[in-house]
Every structure is written in structure tokens, then in C-alpha cells.
mmCIF file of C-alpha atoms in Angstrom:
data_model
loop_
_atom_site.group_PDB
_atom_site.id
_atom_site.type_symbol
_atom_site.label_atom_id
_atom_site.label_comp_id
_atom_site.label_asym_id
_atom_site.label_seq_id
_atom_site.Cartn_x
_atom_site.Cartn_y
_atom_site.Cartn_z
ATOM 1 C CA MET A 1 20.036 -49.184 -56.154
ATOM 2 C CA PRO A 2 19.569 -48.852 -52.371
ATOM 3 C CA LYS A 3 22.174 -50.056 -49.967
ATOM 4 C CA GLU A 4 21.545 -53.091 -47.554
ATOM 5 C CA GLY A 5 22.728 -51.250 -44.647
ATOM 6 C CA HIS A 6 19.802 -48.730 -44.827
ATOM 7 C CA TYR A 7 17.184 -51.377 -44.229
ATOM 8 C CA VAL A 8 16.307 -52.388 -40.462
ATOM 9 C CA THR A 9 13.122 -53.486 -39.068
ATOM 10 C CA ARG A 10 11.368 -50.792 -36.963
ATOM 11 C CA THR A 11 12.325 -51.083 -33.090
ATOM 12 C CA GLY A 12 11.119 -49.248 -30.092
ATOM 13 C CA TRP A 13 14.445 -47.370 -29.385
ATOM 14 C CA LEU A 14 13.057 -45.722 -26.357
ATOM 15 C CA ARG A 15 11.385 -48.842 -25.165
ATOM 16 C CA ALA A 16 14.755 -50.851 -25.478
ATOM 17 C CA ALA A 17 16.547 -48.097 -23.381
ATOM 18 C CA VAL A 18 13.675 -48.411 -20.761
ATOM 19 C CA LEU A 19 14.122 -52.197 -20.531
ATOM 20 C CA GLY A 20 17.789 -51.897 -20.541
ATOM 21 C CA ALA A 21 17.709 -49.441 -17.762
ATOM 22 C CA ASN A 22 15.288 -51.646 -16.074
ATOM 23 C CA ASP A 23 17.523 -54.590 -16.248
ATOM 24 C CA GLY A 24 20.441 -52.513 -15.081
ATOM 25 C CA ILE A 25 18.256 -51.362 -11.549
ATOM 26 C CA VAL A 26 16.934 -54.834 -11.058
ATOM 27 C CA SER A 27 19.909 -56.911 -11.340
ATOM 28 C CA THR A 28 22.479 -54.413 -9.406
ATOM 29 C CA SER A 29 20.076 -53.504 -6.749
ATOM 30 C CA SER A 30 19.389 -57.118 -6.061
ATOM 31 C CA LEU A 31 23.002 -57.822 -5.674
ATOM 32 C CA LEU A 32 23.619 -54.713 -3.668
ATOM 33 C CA VAL A 33 20.656 -55.673 -1.175
ATOM 34 C CA GLY A 34 22.399 -59.281 -0.988
ATOM 35 C CA VAL A 35 25.512 -58.211 0.121
ATOM 36 C CA LEU A 36 24.178 -55.600 2.294
ATOM 37 C CA ALA A 37 22.051 -58.120 3.864
ATOM 38 C CA ALA A 38 24.925 -60.094 4.716
ATOM 39 C CA GLY A 39 27.002 -57.529 6.191
ATOM 40 C CA MET A 40 29.610 -56.444 3.977
ATOM 41 C CA GLU A 41 31.690 -53.542 4.702
ATOM 42 C CA ARG A 42 31.117 -50.597 2.397
ATOM 43 C CA PRO A 43 34.275 -50.808 0.451
ATOM 44 C CA ALA A 44 33.287 -54.444 -0.752
ATOM 45 C CA VAL A 45 29.694 -53.483 -1.289
ATOM 46 C CA LEU A 46 30.763 -50.613 -3.583
ATOM 47 C CA LEU A 47 33.494 -52.857 -5.498
ATOM 48 C CA THR A 48 30.646 -55.483 -5.813
ATOM 49 C CA GLY A 49 28.041 -53.120 -7.312
ATOM 50 C CA LEU A 50 30.619 -51.371 -9.707
ATOM 51 C CA ALA A 51 31.636 -54.725 -10.808
ATOM 52 C CA ALA A 52 27.871 -55.618 -11.432
ATOM 53 C CA LEU A 53 27.601 -52.366 -13.229
ATOM 54 C CA VAL A 54 30.568 -52.985 -15.641
ATOM 55 C CA ALA A 55 29.947 -56.473 -16.374
ATOM 56 C CA GLY A 56 26.157 -55.970 -16.868
ATOM 57 C CA ALA A 57 26.946 -53.271 -19.281
ATOM 58 C CA PHE A 58 29.310 -55.305 -21.554
ATOM 59 C CA SER A 59 26.981 -58.314 -21.448
ATOM 60 C CA MET A 60 24.089 -56.119 -22.697
ATOM 61 C CA ALA A 61 26.328 -54.682 -25.395
ATOM 62 C CA SER A 62 27.861 -57.853 -26.571
ATOM 63 C CA GLY A 63 24.505 -59.551 -26.661
ATOM 64 C CA GLU A 64 22.662 -56.524 -28.633
ATOM 65 C CA TYR A 65 25.577 -56.247 -30.974
ATOM 66 C CA VAL A 66 25.668 -59.929 -31.781
ATOM 67 C CA SER A 67 21.760 -59.835 -32.137
ATOM 68 C CA VAL A 68 21.590 -56.757 -34.284
ATOM 69 C CA ALA A 69 24.589 -57.926 -36.549
ATOM 70 C CA ALA A 70 22.959 -61.215 -36.945
ATOM 71 C CA GLN A 71 19.629 -59.437 -37.969
ATOM 72 C CA ALA A 72 21.572 -57.204 -40.302
ATOM 73 C CA ASP A 73 23.388 -60.231 -42.008
ATOM 74 C CA SER A 74 20.039 -61.693 -42.399
ATOM 75 C CA GLU A 75 18.309 -58.861 -44.192
ATOM 76 C CA ALA A 76 21.390 -58.203 -46.346
ATOM 77 C CA ALA A 77 20.811 -61.769 -47.337
ATOM 78 C CA ASP A 78 17.006 -61.275 -48.063
ATOM 79 C CA LEU A 79 17.906 -58.066 -50.319
ATOM 80 C CA GLU A 80 20.421 -60.140 -52.173
ATOM 81 C CA ARG A 81 18.078 -62.904 -52.963
ATOM 82 C CA GLU A 82 15.256 -59.972 -54.066
ATOM 83 C CA ARG A 83 18.094 -58.439 -56.103
ATOM 84 C CA ARG A 84 18.627 -61.936 -58.102
ATOM 85 C CA ALA A 85 15.096 -62.469 -58.282
ATOM 86 C CA LEU A 86 14.403 -59.200 -59.752
ATOM 87 C CA GLU A 87 17.249 -59.626 -62.392
ATOM 88 C CA GLU A 88 16.164 -63.202 -63.273
ATOM 89 C CA ASP A 89 12.295 -63.335 -63.314
ATOM 90 C CA PRO A 90 11.201 -59.525 -63.072
ATOM 91 C CA ASP A 91 7.719 -60.343 -64.415
ATOM 92 C CA TYR A 92 7.239 -63.042 -61.590
ATOM 93 C CA GLU A 93 8.125 -60.430 -59.287
ATOM 94 C CA LEU A 94 5.805 -57.981 -60.622
ATOM 95 C CA ASP A 95 2.978 -60.375 -60.105
ATOM 96 C CA GLU A 96 3.972 -61.013 -56.683
ATOM 97 C CA LEU A 97 3.980 -57.567 -55.764
ATOM 98 C CA THR A 98 0.785 -57.046 -57.420
ATOM 99 C CA SER A 99 -0.765 -59.938 -55.477
ATOM 100 C CA GLY A 100 0.648 -58.573 -52.010
ATOM 101 C CA LEU A 101 -1.236 -55.204 -52.609
ATOM 102 C CA VAL A 102 -4.400 -57.085 -53.761
ATOM 103 C CA GLY A 103 -4.200 -58.934 -50.646
ATOM 104 C CA ARG A 104 -4.018 -55.702 -48.478
ATOM 105 C CA GLY A 105 -7.264 -54.712 -50.101
ATOM 106 C CA VAL A 106 -6.392 -52.920 -53.548
ATOM 107 C CA SER A 107 -8.269 -53.912 -56.470
ATOM 108 C CA HIS A 108 -6.305 -55.654 -59.148
ATOM 109 C CA PRO A 109 -6.222 -53.019 -61.846
ATOM 110 C CA LEU A 110 -5.191 -50.476 -59.268
ATOM 111 C CA ALA A 111 -2.512 -52.600 -57.641
ATOM 112 C CA ARG A 112 -1.042 -53.747 -61.018
ATOM 113 C CA ALA A 113 -0.751 -50.019 -61.856
ATOM 114 C CA ALA A 114 0.707 -49.146 -58.460
ATOM 115 C CA ALA A 115 3.233 -52.281 -58.676
ATOM 116 C CA GLN A 116 4.389 -51.080 -61.907
ATOM 117 C CA GLU A 117 5.029 -47.610 -60.837
ATOM 118 C CA MET A 118 6.732 -48.603 -57.700
ATOM 119 C CA THR A 119 8.926 -51.137 -59.766
ATOM 120 C CA ALA A 120 9.886 -48.298 -62.109
ATOM 121 C CA HIS A 121 10.780 -45.873 -59.000
ATOM 122 C CA ASP A 122 12.767 -48.534 -56.883
ATOM 123 C CA ALA A 123 11.973 -52.103 -57.499
ATOM 124 C CA LEU A 124 14.169 -53.480 -54.762
ATOM 125 C CA ASP A 125 12.881 -50.785 -52.337
ATOM 126 C CA ALA A 126 9.439 -51.903 -53.275
ATOM 127 C CA HIS A 127 9.935 -55.305 -52.543
ATOM 128 C CA ALA A 128 11.869 -54.834 -49.477
ATOM 129 C CA ARG A 129 9.117 -52.908 -47.929
ATOM 130 C CA GLU A 130 5.869 -54.995 -49.362
ATOM 131 C CA GLU A 131 7.500 -58.341 -48.946
ATOM 132 C CA LEU A 132 10.232 -58.353 -46.289
ATOM 133 C CA GLY A 133 8.817 -55.602 -43.781
ATOM 134 C CA LEU A 134 11.912 -53.765 -43.967
ATOM 135 C CA THR A 135 12.015 -49.756 -44.006
ATOM 136 C CA GLU A 136 14.738 -47.689 -45.057
ATOM 137 C CA THR A 137 16.831 -45.892 -42.095
ATOM 138 C CA GLY A 138 20.308 -45.454 -41.283
ATOM 139 C CA ALA A 139 19.870 -45.570 -37.610
ATOM 140 C CA ALA A 140 20.150 -48.990 -36.474
ATOM 141 C CA VAL A 141 23.634 -50.239 -36.644
ATOM 142 C CA PRO A 142 25.197 -53.086 -34.467
ATOM 143 C CA MET A 143 27.553 -50.859 -32.627
ATOM 144 C CA GLN A 144 25.098 -47.989 -32.078
ATOM 145 C CA ALA A 145 22.705 -50.552 -30.418
ATOM 146 C CA ALA A 146 25.435 -52.076 -28.361
ATOM 147 C CA LEU A 147 26.407 -48.735 -27.005
ATOM 148 C CA ALA A 148 22.946 -47.475 -26.554
ATOM 149 C CA SER A 149 22.276 -50.747 -24.589
ATOM 150 C CA ALA A 150 25.281 -50.478 -22.371
ATOM 151 C CA ALA A 151 24.582 -46.883 -21.674
ATOM 152 C CA ALA A 152 20.772 -47.747 -20.753
ATOM 153 C CA PHE A 153 22.049 -50.777 -18.264
ATOM 154 C CA ALA A 154 24.674 -48.464 -16.922
ATOM 155 C CA THR A 155 22.395 -45.668 -16.181
ATOM 156 C CA GLY A 156 19.806 -47.950 -14.293
ATOM 157 C CA ALA A 157 22.569 -49.616 -12.280
ATOM 158 C CA ALA A 158 24.029 -46.355 -11.157
ATOM 159 C CA LEU A 159 20.791 -45.510 -9.346
ATOM 160 C CA PRO A 160 21.203 -48.227 -6.605
ATOM 161 C CA LEU A 161 24.778 -48.084 -6.515
ATOM 162 C CA ALA A 162 24.196 -44.352 -5.528
ATOM 163 C CA GLY A 163 21.939 -45.710 -2.837
ATOM 164 C CA ALA A 164 24.655 -47.879 -1.412
ATOM 165 C CA ALA A 165 27.397 -45.283 -1.929
ATOM 166 C CA PHE A 166 25.219 -42.507 0.129
ATOM 167 C CA GLY A 167 23.457 -44.823 2.332
ATOM 168 C CA PRO A 168 24.062 -46.226 5.752
ATOM 169 C CA ALA A 169 26.747 -49.233 5.972
ATOM 170 C CA GLY A 170 25.387 -52.777 6.778
ATOM 171 C CA PRO A 171 22.251 -54.147 6.562
ATOM 172 C CA ALA A 172 20.641 -50.833 7.225
ATOM 173 C CA GLY A 173 21.613 -49.756 3.851
ATOM 174 C CA VAL A 174 19.115 -52.210 2.210
ATOM 175 C CA VAL A 175 16.533 -49.607 2.888
ATOM 176 C CA PRO A 176 17.912 -46.712 0.805
ATOM 177 C CA VAL A 177 18.911 -48.838 -1.972
ATOM 178 C CA ALA A 178 15.589 -50.631 -2.084
ATOM 179 C CA ALA A 179 13.675 -47.694 -2.077
ATOM 180 C CA LEU A 180 15.393 -45.587 -4.646
ATOM 181 C CA SER A 181 15.369 -48.668 -6.888
ATOM 182 C CA LEU A 182 11.735 -49.326 -6.513
ATOM 183 C CA ALA A 183 10.917 -45.760 -7.134
ATOM 184 C CA ALA A 184 13.255 -45.719 -10.341
ATOM 185 C CA LEU A 185 11.496 -49.002 -11.563
ATOM 186 C CA ALA A 186 7.971 -47.386 -11.062
ATOM 187 C CA GLY A 187 8.919 -44.787 -13.115
ATOM 188 C CA LEU A 188 10.275 -46.668 -15.937
ATOM 189 C CA GLY A 189 7.185 -48.845 -15.592
ATOM 190 C CA LEU A 190 5.026 -45.839 -16.167
ATOM 191 C CA ALA A 191 7.231 -44.508 -18.904
ATOM 192 C CA GLY A 192 7.076 -47.873 -20.774
ATOM 193 C CA ALA A 193 3.383 -47.937 -20.434
ATOM 194 C CA ARG A 194 2.988 -44.506 -21.854
ATOM 195 C CA LEU A 195 5.295 -45.537 -24.748
ATOM 196 C CA GLY A 196 3.305 -48.459 -25.696
ATOM 197 C CA GLY A 197 -0.178 -47.162 -24.708
ATOM 198 C CA ALA A 198 -0.752 -49.588 -22.103
ATOM 199 C CA PRO A 199 -2.397 -49.219 -18.749
ATOM 200 C CA ALA A 200 0.005 -47.399 -16.541
ATOM 201 C CA ARG A 201 -0.796 -48.805 -13.404
ATOM 202 C CA ARG A 202 -0.389 -52.640 -14.404
ATOM 203 C CA ALA A 203 2.962 -51.794 -15.817
ATOM 204 C CA MET A 204 3.984 -50.157 -12.767
ATOM 205 C CA ALA A 205 2.658 -52.940 -10.546
ATOM 206 C CA ARG A 206 4.613 -55.538 -12.724
ATOM 207 C CA ALA A 207 7.885 -53.354 -12.556
ATOM 208 C CA LEU A 208 7.417 -53.183 -8.432
ATOM 209 C CA LEU A 209 6.513 -56.892 -8.200
ATOM 210 C CA TRP A 210 9.276 -58.252 -10.116
ATOM 211 C CA GLY A 211 12.135 -55.909 -8.807
ATOM 212 C CA GLY A 212 10.716 -56.273 -5.194
ATOM 213 C CA ALA A 213 10.546 -59.989 -5.409
ATOM 214 C CA ALA A 214 14.286 -60.036 -6.886
ATOM 215 C CA MET A 215 15.394 -57.923 -4.012
ATOM 216 C CA GLY A 216 13.600 -59.834 -1.495
ATOM 217 C CA ALA A 217 15.031 -63.103 -2.625
ATOM 218 C CA THR A 218 18.741 -61.728 -2.317
ATOM 219 C CA ALA A 219 18.133 -60.299 0.762
ATOM 220 C CA VAL A 220 16.967 -63.556 2.306
ATOM 221 C CA VAL A 221 19.951 -65.285 0.796
ATOM 222 C CA GLY A 222 22.407 -62.640 2.116
ATOM 223 C CA ARG A 223 20.698 -63.121 5.682
ATOM 224 C CA LEU A 224 21.044 -66.888 5.440
ATOM 225 C CA PHE A 225 24.818 -66.605 4.643
ATOM 226 C CA GLU A 226 25.541 -63.709 6.932
ATOM 227 C CA VAL A 227 29.365 -63.178 6.385
ATOM 228 C CA ALA A 228 30.892 -59.878 7.144
ATOM 229 C CA ALA A 229 33.734 -58.836 5.084
#
């Protein structure tokens, strides 16, 4: 009998990493641009950026852990219901599996024969795949998802933080932070488009538009509330 923990829906791990890094870049670069535009001294700027990196990574990790754990609980409950149904009314479950295969274009005699063979091989596995859309894999567990999400965010956030660390202090530091961040966002937009088979230029333009808008907004706020630390 298969174990519930081995069943997860297929997720794009690479795409999730791209999105996590994108979040890290946009949120941290925007914050840094804002405090740089406000004229804060380098130690305060770097502390702000480091705090944003740590807080954001933990926020992403906790959110991903809760989400994946809830999904795992839901899948385990679905599998338990299927197991009970198979024990209590196997004939109905066989009919249900047959109907699902027929609905996908298989002729009824062939669908019935296939359903019988699938049930004989592993009934729960067959229903998990055909009815619940769950596939067997041992990769996606809550803690692993949390760590991966935190690492992706932290990697992205480290880029604008490096720009602030090695660039000039004060408002002049906005330029290297924004330039490095926009270049990284363009690269992530390209990577995301390649992974999803989408048009690269459109994806890159979206990443640059929203990243630039976020940094522009915080730069304006920083200038309006110019307060040197």
C-alpha cells in the first residue's frame, strides 16, 4: 500500500525558485532605494537591507511551510477517503475508474479491462492518479519547500544588498542598486519565460516594469521624507 506522504501535486520547483528570487530582489531593492534616496548613512542602509533579507526569507519560509503542510494534510485526507471507499464499495470504485478512462476517450471495454488491471496492481495508486490528480514523488515535503523558498528569496535579496555595500553612500547609491536589481530581474524574467515556454521579451518587460515601478515609488518616498541618519 502506498504511503500518503509520497503523493504531491506536480509543482514547478524551478519556477518557484525564480519567483522567490524575484520577490527578494524587488522587495529588498525597493527598500534600499528608498532609504538611500532619503540620505541614510551606509551602516543604517546595510542594516536595513540585511533585516529585509532575513525577515523576508523567514516570511517566505513560514508561508511556504504552512501552504505545503496544508496541501499535504488535504491530500492525506483525500487518500484516506479513497482507501475507505475501496474497502467499503470496491465495485463502485471500479466503475468510477472505468468511467474516468472512458471520459478520456478510451472505449468502454478497453477502459474496463485497464481499470481492472490497474486495480489489481495498486488500487489506491490508480485512484490517486486518475481521480485526485496526485503523482508519486518523495520530493515535496513542507520543510524542504520552506528552505528552498527562503534560500531563493535570500539569494535574490543579496544582489541589491551587494550593490548597496559596494556602491557609493547616500542618494548616489541608488544607481548601482537599481541597475544591478533591474539586470537581475531581466535575467529572471528570461529564465521564467524559458521554463514556461512563454515569450521572453514580454516576460522581461513585465519584470522590469514592476521592479522599476516599485523602486521608483520608494525613491520618491525617500526623497519626500529625506532624513539623514
